[in-house]
Short mmCIF file of C-alpha atoms in Angstrom, two decimals:
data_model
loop_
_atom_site.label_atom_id
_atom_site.label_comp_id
_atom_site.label_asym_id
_atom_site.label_seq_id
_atom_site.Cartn_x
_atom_site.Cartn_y
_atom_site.Cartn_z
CA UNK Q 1 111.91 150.95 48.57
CA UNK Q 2 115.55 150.29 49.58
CA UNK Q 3 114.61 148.31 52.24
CA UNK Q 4 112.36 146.18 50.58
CA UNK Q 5 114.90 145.23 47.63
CA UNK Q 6 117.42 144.53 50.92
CA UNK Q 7 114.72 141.77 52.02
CA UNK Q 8 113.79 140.31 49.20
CA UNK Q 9 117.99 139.80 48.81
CA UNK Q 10 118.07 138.69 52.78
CA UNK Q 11 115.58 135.81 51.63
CA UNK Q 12 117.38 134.60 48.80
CA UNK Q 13 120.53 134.21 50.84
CA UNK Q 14 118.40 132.64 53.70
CA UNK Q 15 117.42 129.92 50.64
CA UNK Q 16 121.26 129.60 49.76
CA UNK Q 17 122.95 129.45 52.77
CA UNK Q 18 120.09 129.03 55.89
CA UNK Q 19 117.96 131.06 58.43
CA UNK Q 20 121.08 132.35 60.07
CA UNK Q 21 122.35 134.18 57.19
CA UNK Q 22 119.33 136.09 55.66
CA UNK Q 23 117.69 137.15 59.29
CA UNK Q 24 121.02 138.46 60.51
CA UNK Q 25 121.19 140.84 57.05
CA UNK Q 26 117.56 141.56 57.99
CA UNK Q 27 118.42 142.39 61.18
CA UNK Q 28 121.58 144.53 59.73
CA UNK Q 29 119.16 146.84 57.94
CA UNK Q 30 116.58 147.58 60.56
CA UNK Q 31 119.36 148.95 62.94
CA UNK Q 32 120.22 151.68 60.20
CA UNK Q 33 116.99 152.43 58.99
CA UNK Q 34 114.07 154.43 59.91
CA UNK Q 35 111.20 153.49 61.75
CA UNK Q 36 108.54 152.39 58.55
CA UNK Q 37 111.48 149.57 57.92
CA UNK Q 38 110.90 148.01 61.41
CA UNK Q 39 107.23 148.13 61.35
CA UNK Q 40 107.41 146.79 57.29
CA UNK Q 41 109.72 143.94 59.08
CA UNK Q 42 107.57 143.14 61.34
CA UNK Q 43 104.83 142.50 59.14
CA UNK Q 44 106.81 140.26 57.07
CA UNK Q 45 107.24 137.94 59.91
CA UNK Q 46 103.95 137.55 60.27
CA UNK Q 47 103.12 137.03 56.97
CA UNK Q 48 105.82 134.59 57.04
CA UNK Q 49 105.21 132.36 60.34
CA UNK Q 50 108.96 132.41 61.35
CA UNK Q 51 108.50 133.20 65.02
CA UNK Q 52 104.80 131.71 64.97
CA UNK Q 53 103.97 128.53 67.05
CA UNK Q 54 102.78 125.68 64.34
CA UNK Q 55 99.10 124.36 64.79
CA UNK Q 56 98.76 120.84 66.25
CA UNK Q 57 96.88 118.46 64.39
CA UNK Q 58 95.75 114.92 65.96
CA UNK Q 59 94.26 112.13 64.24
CA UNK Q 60 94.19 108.36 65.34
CA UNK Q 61 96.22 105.95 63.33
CA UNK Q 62 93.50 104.24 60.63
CA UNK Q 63 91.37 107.37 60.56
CA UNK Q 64 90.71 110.09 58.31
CA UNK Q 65 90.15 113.42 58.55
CA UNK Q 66 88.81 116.50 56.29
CA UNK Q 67 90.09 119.92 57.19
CA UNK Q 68 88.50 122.87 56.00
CA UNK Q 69 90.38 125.86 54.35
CA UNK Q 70 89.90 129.06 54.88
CA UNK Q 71 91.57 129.99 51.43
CA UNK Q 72 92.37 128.11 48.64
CA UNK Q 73 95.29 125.28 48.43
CA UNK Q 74 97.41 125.87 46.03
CA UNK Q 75 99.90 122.47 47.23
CA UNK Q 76 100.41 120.38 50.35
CA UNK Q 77 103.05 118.26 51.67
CA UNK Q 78 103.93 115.89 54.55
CA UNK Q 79 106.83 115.32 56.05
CA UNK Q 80 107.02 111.52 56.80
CA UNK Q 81 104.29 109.81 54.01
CA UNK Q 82 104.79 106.43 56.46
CA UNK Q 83 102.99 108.17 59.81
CA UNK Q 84 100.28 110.52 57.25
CA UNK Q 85 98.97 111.06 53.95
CA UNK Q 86 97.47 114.15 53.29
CA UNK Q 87 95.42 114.56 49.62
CA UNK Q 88 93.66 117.89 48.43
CA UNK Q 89 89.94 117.27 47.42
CA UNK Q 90 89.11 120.67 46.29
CA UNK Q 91 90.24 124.11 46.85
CA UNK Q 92 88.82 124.29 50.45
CA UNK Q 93 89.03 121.07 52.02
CA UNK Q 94 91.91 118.75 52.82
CA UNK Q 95 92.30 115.07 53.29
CA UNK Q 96 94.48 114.15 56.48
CA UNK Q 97 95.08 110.30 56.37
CA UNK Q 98 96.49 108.53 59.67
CA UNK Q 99 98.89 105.37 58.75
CA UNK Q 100 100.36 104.95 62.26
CA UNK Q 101 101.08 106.37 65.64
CA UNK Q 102 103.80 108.94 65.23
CA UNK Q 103 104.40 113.02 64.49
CA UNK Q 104 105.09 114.12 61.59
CA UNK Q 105 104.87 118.01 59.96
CA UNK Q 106 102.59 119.11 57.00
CA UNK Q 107 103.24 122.32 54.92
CA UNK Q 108 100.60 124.13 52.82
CA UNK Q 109 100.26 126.70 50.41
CA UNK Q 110 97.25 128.80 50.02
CA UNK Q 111 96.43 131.10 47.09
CA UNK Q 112 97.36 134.86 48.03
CA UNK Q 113 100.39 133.68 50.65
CA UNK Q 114 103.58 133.06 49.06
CA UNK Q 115 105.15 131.18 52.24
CA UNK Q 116 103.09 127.86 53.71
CA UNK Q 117 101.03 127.29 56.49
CA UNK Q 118 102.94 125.21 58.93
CA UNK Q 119 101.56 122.27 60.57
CA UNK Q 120 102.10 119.64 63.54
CA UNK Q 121 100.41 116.35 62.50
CA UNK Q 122 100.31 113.73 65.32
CA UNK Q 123 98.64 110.35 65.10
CA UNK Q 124 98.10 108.66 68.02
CA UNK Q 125 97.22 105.01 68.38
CA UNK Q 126 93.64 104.40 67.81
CA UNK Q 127 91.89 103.16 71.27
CA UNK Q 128 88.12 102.88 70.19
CA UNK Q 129 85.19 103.62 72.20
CA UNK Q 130 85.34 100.91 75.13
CA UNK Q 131 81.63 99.95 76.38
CA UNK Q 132 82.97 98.72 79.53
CA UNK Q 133 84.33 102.57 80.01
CA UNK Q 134 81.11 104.21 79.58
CA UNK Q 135 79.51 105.53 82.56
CA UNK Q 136 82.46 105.18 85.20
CA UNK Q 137 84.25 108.35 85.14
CA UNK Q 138 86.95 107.60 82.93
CA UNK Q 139 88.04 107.69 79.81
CA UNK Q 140 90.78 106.46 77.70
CA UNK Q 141 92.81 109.13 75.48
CA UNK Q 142 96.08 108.42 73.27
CA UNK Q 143 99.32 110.23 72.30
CA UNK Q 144 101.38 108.91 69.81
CA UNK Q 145 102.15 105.39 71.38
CA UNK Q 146 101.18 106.18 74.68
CA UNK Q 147 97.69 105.69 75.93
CA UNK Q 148 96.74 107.75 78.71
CA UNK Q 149 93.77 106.61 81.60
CA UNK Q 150 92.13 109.72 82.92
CA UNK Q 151 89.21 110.77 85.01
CA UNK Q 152 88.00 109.46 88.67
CA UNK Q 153 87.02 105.77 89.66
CA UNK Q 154 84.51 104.73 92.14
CA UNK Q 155 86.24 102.06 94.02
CA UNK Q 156 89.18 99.60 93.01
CA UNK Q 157 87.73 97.23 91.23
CA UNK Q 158 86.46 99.70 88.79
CA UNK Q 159 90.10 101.20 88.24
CA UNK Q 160 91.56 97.80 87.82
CA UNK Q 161 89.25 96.27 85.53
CA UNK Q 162 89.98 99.69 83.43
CA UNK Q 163 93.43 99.07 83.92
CA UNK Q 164 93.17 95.64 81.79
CA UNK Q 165 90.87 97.59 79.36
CA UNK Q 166 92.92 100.08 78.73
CA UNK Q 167 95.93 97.79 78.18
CA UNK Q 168 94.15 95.72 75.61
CA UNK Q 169 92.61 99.18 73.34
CA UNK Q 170 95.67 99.22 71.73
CA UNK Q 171 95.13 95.60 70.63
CA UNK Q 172 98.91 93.92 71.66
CA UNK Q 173 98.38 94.50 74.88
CA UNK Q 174 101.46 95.91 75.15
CA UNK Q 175 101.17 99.22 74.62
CA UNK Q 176 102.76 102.31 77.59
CA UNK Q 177 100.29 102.96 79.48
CA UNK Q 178 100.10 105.99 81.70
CA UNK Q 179 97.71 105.57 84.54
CA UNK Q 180 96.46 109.34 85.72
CA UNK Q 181 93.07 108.19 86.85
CA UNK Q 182 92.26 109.28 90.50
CA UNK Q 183 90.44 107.94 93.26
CA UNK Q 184 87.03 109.28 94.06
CA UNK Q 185 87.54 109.51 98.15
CA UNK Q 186 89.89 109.74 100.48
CA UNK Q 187 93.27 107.76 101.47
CA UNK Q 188 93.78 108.16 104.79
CA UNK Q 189 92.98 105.44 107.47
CA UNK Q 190 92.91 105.20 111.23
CA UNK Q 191 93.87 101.93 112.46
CA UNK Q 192 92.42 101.46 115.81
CA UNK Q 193 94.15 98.07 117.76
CA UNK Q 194 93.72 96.69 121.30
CA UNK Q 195 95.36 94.05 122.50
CA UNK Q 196 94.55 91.96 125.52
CA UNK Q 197 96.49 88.91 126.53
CA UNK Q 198 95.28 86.89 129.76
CA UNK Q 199 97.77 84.43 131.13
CA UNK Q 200 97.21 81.95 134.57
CA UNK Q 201 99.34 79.77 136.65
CA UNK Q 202 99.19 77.14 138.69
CA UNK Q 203 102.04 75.92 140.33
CA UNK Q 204 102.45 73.19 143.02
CA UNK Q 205 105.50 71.15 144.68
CA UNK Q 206 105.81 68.95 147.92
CA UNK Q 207 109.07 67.48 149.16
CA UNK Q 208 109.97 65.90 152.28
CA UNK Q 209 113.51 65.74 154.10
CA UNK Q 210 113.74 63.23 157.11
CA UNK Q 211 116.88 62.17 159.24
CA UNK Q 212 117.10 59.98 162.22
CA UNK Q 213 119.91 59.55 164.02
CA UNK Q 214 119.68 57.63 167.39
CA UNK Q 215 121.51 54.22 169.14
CA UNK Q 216 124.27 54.41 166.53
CA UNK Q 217 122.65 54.09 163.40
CA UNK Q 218 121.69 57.08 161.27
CA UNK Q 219 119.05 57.03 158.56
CA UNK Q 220 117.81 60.46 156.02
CA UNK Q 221 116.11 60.71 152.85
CA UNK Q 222 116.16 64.25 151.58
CA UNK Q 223 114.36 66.03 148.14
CA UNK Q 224 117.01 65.59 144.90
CA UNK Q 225 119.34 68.65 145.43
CA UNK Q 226 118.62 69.27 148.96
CA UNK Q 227 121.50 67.27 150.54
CA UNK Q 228 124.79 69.23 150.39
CA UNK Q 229 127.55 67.66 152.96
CA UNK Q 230 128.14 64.37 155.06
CA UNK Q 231 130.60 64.18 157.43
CA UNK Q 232 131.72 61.33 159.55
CA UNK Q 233 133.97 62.24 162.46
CA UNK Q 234 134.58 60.18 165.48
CA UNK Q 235 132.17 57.68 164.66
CA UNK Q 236 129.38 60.52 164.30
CA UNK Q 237 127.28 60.86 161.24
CA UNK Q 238 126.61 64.69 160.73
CA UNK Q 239 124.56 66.11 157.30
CA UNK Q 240 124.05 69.74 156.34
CA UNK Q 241 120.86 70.20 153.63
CA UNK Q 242 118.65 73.08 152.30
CA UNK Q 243 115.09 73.27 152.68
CA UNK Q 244 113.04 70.38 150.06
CA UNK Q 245 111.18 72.83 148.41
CA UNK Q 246 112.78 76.39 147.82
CA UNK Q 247 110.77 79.54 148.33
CA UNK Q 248 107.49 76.95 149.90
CA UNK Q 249 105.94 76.78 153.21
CA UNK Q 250 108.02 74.37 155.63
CA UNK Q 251 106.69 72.40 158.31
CA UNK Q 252 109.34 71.20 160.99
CA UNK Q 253 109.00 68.44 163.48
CA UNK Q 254 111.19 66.36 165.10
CA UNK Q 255 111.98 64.32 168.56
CA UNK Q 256 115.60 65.99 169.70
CA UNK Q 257 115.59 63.21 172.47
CA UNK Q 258 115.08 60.29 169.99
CA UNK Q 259 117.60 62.47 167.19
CA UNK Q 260 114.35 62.58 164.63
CA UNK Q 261 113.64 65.39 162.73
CA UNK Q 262 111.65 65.74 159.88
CA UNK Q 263 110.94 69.13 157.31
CA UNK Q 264 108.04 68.76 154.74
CA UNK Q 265 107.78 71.79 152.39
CA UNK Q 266 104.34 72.63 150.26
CA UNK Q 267 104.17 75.01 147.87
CA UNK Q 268 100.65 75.96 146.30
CA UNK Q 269 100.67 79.02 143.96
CA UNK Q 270 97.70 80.70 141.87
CA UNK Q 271 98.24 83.67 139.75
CA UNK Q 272 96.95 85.27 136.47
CA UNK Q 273 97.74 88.30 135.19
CA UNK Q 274 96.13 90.76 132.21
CA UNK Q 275 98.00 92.92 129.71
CA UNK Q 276 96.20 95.59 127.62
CA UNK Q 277 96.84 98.02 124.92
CA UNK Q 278 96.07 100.32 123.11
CA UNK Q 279 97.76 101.37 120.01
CA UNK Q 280 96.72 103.78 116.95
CA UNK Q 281 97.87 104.09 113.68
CA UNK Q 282 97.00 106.42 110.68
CA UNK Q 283 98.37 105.40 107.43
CA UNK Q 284 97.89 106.12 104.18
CA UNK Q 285 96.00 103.60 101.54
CA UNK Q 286 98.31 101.18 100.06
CA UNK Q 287 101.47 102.16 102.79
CA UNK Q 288 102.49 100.14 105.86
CA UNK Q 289 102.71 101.52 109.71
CA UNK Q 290 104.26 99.99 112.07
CA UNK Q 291 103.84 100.74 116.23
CA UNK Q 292 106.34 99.01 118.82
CA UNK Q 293 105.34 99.46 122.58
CA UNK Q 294 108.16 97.64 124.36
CA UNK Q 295 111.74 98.30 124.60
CA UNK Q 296 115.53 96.63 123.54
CA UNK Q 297 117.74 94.39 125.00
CA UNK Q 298 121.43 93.88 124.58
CA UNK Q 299 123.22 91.19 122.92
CA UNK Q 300 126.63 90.74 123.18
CA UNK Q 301 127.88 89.12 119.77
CA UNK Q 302 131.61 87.79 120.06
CA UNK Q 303 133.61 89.26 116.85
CA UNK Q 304 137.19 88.32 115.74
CA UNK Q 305 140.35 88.86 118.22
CA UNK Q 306 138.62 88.59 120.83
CA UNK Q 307 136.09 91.53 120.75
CA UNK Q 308 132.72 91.82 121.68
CA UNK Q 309 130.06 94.30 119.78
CA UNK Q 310 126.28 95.01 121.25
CA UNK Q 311 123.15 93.82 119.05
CA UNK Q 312 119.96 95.14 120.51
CA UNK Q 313 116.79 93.39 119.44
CA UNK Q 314 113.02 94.75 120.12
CA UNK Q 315 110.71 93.05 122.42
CA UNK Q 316 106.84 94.00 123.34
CA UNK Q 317 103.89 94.27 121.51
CA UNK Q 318 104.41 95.34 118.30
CA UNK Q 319 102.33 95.78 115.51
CA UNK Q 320 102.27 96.36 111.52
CA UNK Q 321 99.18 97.46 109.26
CA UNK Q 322 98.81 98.50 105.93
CA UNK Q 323 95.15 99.41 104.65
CA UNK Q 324 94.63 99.79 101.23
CA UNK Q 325 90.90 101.78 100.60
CA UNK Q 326 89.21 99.85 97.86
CA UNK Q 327 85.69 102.06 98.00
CA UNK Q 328 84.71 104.62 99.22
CA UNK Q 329 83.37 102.27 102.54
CA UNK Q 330 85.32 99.11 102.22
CA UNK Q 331 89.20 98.75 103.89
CA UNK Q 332 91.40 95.98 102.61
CA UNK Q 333 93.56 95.42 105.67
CA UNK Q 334 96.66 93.27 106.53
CA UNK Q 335 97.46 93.52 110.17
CA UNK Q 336 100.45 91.73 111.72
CA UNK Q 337 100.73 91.68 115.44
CA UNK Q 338 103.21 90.57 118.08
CA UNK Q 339 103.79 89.85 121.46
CA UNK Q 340 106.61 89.02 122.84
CA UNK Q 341 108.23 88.77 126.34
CA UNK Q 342 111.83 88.56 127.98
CA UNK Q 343 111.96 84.40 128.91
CA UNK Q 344 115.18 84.25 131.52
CA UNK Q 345 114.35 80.38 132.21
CA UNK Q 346 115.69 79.47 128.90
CA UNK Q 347 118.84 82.09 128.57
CA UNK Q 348 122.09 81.67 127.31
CA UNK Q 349 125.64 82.66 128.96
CA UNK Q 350 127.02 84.69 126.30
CA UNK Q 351 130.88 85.63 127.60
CA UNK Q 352 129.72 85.49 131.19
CA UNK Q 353 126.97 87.33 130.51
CA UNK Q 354 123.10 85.70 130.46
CA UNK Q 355 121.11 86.78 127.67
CA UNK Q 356 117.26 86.03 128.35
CA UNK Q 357 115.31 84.30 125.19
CA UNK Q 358 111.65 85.51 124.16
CA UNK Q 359 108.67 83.89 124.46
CA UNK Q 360 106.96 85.10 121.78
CA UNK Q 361 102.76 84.99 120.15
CA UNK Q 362 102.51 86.67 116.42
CA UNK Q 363 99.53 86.60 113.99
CA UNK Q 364 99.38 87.82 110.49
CA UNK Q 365 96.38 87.92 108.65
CA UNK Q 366 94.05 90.13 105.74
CA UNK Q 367 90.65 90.62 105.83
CA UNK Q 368 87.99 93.04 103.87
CA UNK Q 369 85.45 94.94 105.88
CA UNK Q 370 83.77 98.58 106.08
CA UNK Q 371 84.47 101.55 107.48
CA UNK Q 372 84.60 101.44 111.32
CA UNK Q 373 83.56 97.80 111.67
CA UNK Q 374 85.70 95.41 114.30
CA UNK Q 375 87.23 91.96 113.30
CA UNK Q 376 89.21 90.01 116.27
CA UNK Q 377 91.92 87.86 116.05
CA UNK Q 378 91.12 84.77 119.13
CA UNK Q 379 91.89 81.62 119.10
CA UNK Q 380 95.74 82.41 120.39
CA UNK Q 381 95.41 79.84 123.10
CA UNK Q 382 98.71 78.55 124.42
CA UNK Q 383 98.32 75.66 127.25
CA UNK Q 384 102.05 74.45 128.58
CA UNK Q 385 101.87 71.79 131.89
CA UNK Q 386 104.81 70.05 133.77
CA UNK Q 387 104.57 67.29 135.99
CA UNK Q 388 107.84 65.80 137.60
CA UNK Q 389 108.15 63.00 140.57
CA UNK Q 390 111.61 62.18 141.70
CA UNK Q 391 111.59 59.06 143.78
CA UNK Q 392 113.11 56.25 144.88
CA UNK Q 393 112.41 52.99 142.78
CA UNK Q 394 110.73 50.60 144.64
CA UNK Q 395 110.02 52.86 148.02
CA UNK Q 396 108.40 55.82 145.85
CA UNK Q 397 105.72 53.72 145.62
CA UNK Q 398 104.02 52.30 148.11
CA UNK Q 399 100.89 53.49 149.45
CA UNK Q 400 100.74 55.98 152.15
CA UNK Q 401 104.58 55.16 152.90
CA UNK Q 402 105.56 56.15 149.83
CA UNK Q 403 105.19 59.91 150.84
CA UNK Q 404 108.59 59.91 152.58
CA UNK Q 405 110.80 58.25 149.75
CA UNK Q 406 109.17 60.91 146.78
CA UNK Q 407 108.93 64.60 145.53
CA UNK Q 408 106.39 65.48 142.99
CA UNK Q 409 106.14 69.17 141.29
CA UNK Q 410 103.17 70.53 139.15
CA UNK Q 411 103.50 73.69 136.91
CA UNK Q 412 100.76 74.57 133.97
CA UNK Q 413 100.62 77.98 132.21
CA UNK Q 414 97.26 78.90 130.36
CA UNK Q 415 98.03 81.89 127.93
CA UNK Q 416 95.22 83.74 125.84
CA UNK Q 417 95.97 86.20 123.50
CA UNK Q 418 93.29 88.07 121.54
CA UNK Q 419 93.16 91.07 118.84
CA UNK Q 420 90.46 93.90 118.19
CA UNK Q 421 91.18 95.70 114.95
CA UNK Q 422 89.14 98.63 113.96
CA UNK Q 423 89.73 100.71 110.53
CA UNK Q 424 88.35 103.85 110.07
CA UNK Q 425 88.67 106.26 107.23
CA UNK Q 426 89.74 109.74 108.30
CA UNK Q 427 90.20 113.22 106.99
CA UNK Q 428 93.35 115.46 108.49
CA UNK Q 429 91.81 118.80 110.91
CA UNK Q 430 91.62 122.10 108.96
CA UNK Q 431 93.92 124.52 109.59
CA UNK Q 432 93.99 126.57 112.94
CA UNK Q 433 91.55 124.00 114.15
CA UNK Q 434 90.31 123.65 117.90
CA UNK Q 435 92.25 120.05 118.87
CA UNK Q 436 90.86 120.08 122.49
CA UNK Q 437 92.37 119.79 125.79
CA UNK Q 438 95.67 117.23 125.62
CA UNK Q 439 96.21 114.50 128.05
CA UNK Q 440 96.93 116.18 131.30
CA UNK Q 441 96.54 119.67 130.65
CA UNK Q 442 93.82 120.03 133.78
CA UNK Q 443 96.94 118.76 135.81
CA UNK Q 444 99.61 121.02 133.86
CA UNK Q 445 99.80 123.33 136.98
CA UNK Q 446 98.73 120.68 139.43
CA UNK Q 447 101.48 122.10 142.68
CA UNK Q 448 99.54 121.66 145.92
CA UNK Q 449 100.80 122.71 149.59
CA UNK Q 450 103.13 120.32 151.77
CA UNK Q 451 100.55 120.87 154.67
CA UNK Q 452 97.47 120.42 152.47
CA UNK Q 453 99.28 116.85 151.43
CA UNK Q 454 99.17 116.11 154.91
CA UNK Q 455 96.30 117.06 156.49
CA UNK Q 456 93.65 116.98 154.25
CA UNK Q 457 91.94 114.50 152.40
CA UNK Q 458 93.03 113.93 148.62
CA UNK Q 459 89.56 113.09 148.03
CA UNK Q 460 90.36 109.98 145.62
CA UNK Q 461 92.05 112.18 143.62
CA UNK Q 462 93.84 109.68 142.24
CA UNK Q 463 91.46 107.54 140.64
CA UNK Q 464 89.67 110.88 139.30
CA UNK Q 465 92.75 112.23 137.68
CA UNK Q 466 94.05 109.85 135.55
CA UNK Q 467 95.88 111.88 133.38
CA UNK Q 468 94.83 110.42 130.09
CA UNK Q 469 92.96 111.55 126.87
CA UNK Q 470 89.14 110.73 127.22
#
């Protein structure tokens, strides 16, 4: 009975001077008192709702809602009238009105209970049932302001076009929208590339250098840049040349006893050459990957007082890809590729130093195809030709004769350069699984005998070991 009076005295000083005050009295008389006082004080608090977690109550803004009592209602009240109204219609159901998007907190008192019922009233924004919406996996919810975009979409298009839906429920279209909608397959992509680039030359040069020198009178006509020295001593004309065409076949004839000598040089050159690979890259929908097969060459940059740093900058076939799954079998894919090649013909001196250019073929381009289905990139067709004739006017061109007074050079460069791009969706290996044999594992312990090396037969052993993944 003391203890009793003591709360009912705790409360009233909780009423004058706040929680603090009566709960710490409260808390004052349960440490001196004997056992029935802590279980009556526990019952109080739960009569009370103190430590109790209030019920949330959600209703969309322009809506109403009846609540059903379990016990009479005695009075309600709401803490902000602007966000919610709430009306009694009779002594077991209650009127919950929802002016706009907010939270708010509703009291009420039932018959029997002399402390109220605690409640958390939140309107959120009202979104309406969307047609467009039904069917497709997702669904729009709202809290408070926010709208929230949930569930799982069958392909891009489908989460985009509930993207704009969703934005527009709200009616401004400007309401915070938070996108937690997921993807119904996978994200990962394998981007399979080769790259094959067929270049030919054909190259061809003819000069002729001729000198005669007999009865006192001395005559020569020699390719531009062949001629280096002419002497005359003691009434002798002597000349010292290089060969008409560098790096050419020569053909020498002459009459020593006449002092004629002739050297015609020919050059004919046919080449072509093929460059392949093979690069792949896994990347993940909507992220960029980027694969450089080549190397880096210096570049000396002159800096203030003097100094001299080191720039390198990459050469060799590079490439960059970024997928981006839009369905569950179609692949939105920008590729970029590159090829590029050290050019020493057109380098620069640099501080004594020669720094090559780069000859260089790119492509960038986006395309939409299924899974595993090829797309190439042709057309890359690069065609350069050269033609010079150095001559002498007049001489140069006479027929037949005009061989020996001329020097005529042909170069032309055909260059091809084509892409194969293959996109694949992919799932990562379980754990602990089997990956298979790597690339030269049945050559890991590959140590034969000096004497079998040289006696025996290898057997072609080189062309059936090649070392790479099949």
């Amino acid at each position: 009975m003391n203890a009793t009076k003591y709360i009912k005295s705790g409360a009233g000083e909780h009423d004058r001077n706040g929680a603090g005050a009566g709960i710490s009295g409260i808390v004052r008389n349960v440490l001196g008192s004997r056992p029935a006082a802590v279980l009556a004080l526990m019952v109080l608090f739960a009569g009370t709702g103190v430590a109790a977690e209030d019920t949330l109550l959600e209703i969309s803004a322009g809506s109403q809602r009846v609540l059903k009592l379990e016990k009479p209602a005695r009075r309600v009240a709401v803490g902000n009238g602007e966000v919610a109204e709430a009306k009694v219609l009779n002594s077991q159901e209650l009127l919950l009105q929802g002016n706009k998007p907010g939270e708010t907190s509703l009291l009420l008192w039932t018959k029997g209970n002399a402390q109220p019922r605690s409640f958390r009233l939140q309107v959120n924004k009202a979104t309406g049932a969307s047609p467009w919406l039904a069917g497709d996996g997702l669904s729009l919810k709202s809290s408070g302001e926010l709208l929230i975009l949930e569930g799982a979409a069958s392909d891009m298009k489908e989460h985009e076009r509930a993207r704009e839906i969703a934005q527009h429920a709200g009616g401004d279209g400007k309401s915070p929208l938070l996108d937690a909608a997921q993807m119904s397959f996978g994200g990962q992509v394998q981007v399979d590339v080769r790259v094959v680039e067929f270049s030919r030359k054909v190259l061809k040069k003819a000069g002729l250098n001729l000198l005669s020198n007999t009865s006192g009178f001395t005559f020569g006509t020699f390719a531009p840049g062949s001629l280096t020295k002419v002497t005359l001593t003691n009434g002798a004309i002597s000349t010292e040349s290089n060969l008409p065409v560098s790096q050419a076949f020569n053909l020498l004839a002459g009459f020593p006893s006449s002092g004629v000598l002739g050297v015609l040089g020919m050059l004919e050159n046919n080449g072509f050459a093929r460059t392949l690979a093979q690069p792949v890259l896994v990347a993940q929908s909507g992220q960029a990957a980027d694969f450089l097969a080549g190397g880096e060459f210096p570049v000396p940059v002159p800096q203030s007082l003097g100094q001299t740093t080191i720039q390198y900058k990459p050469f060799g076939i590079r490439l960059e890809v970024s997928p981006t799954v839009i369905s569950g079998n179609r692949i939105a894919l920008r590729v970029a590729p590159e090829v590029s090649d050290l050019n020493f013909d057109n380098a620069i001196t640099i501080n004594g130093i020669s720094v090559p250019s780069l000859l260089t073929r790119r492509a960038t381009t986006s395309i939409e195809l299924g899974n595993g289905e090829s797309f190439v990139i042709g057309g890359l067709v690069s065609q350069n030709v050269m033609k010079n004739v150095d001559k002498i006017p007049g001489l140069g061109d006479l027929p037949v004769l005009g061989m020996f007074f001329k020097n005529v050079s042909l170069a032309r460069e055909d260059k091809e350069l084509v892409f194969i791009v293959t996109p694949r969706l992919v799932r990562p290996l379980a754990a602990n699984a089997d990956l298979g044999p790597m690339p030269g594992a049945d050559r890991a312990n590959y140590n034969p005998s000096l004497w079998n090396m040289l006696m025996l037969s290898d057997d072609n052993e080189a062309a059936r070991y090649t070392g790479l993944s099949q």
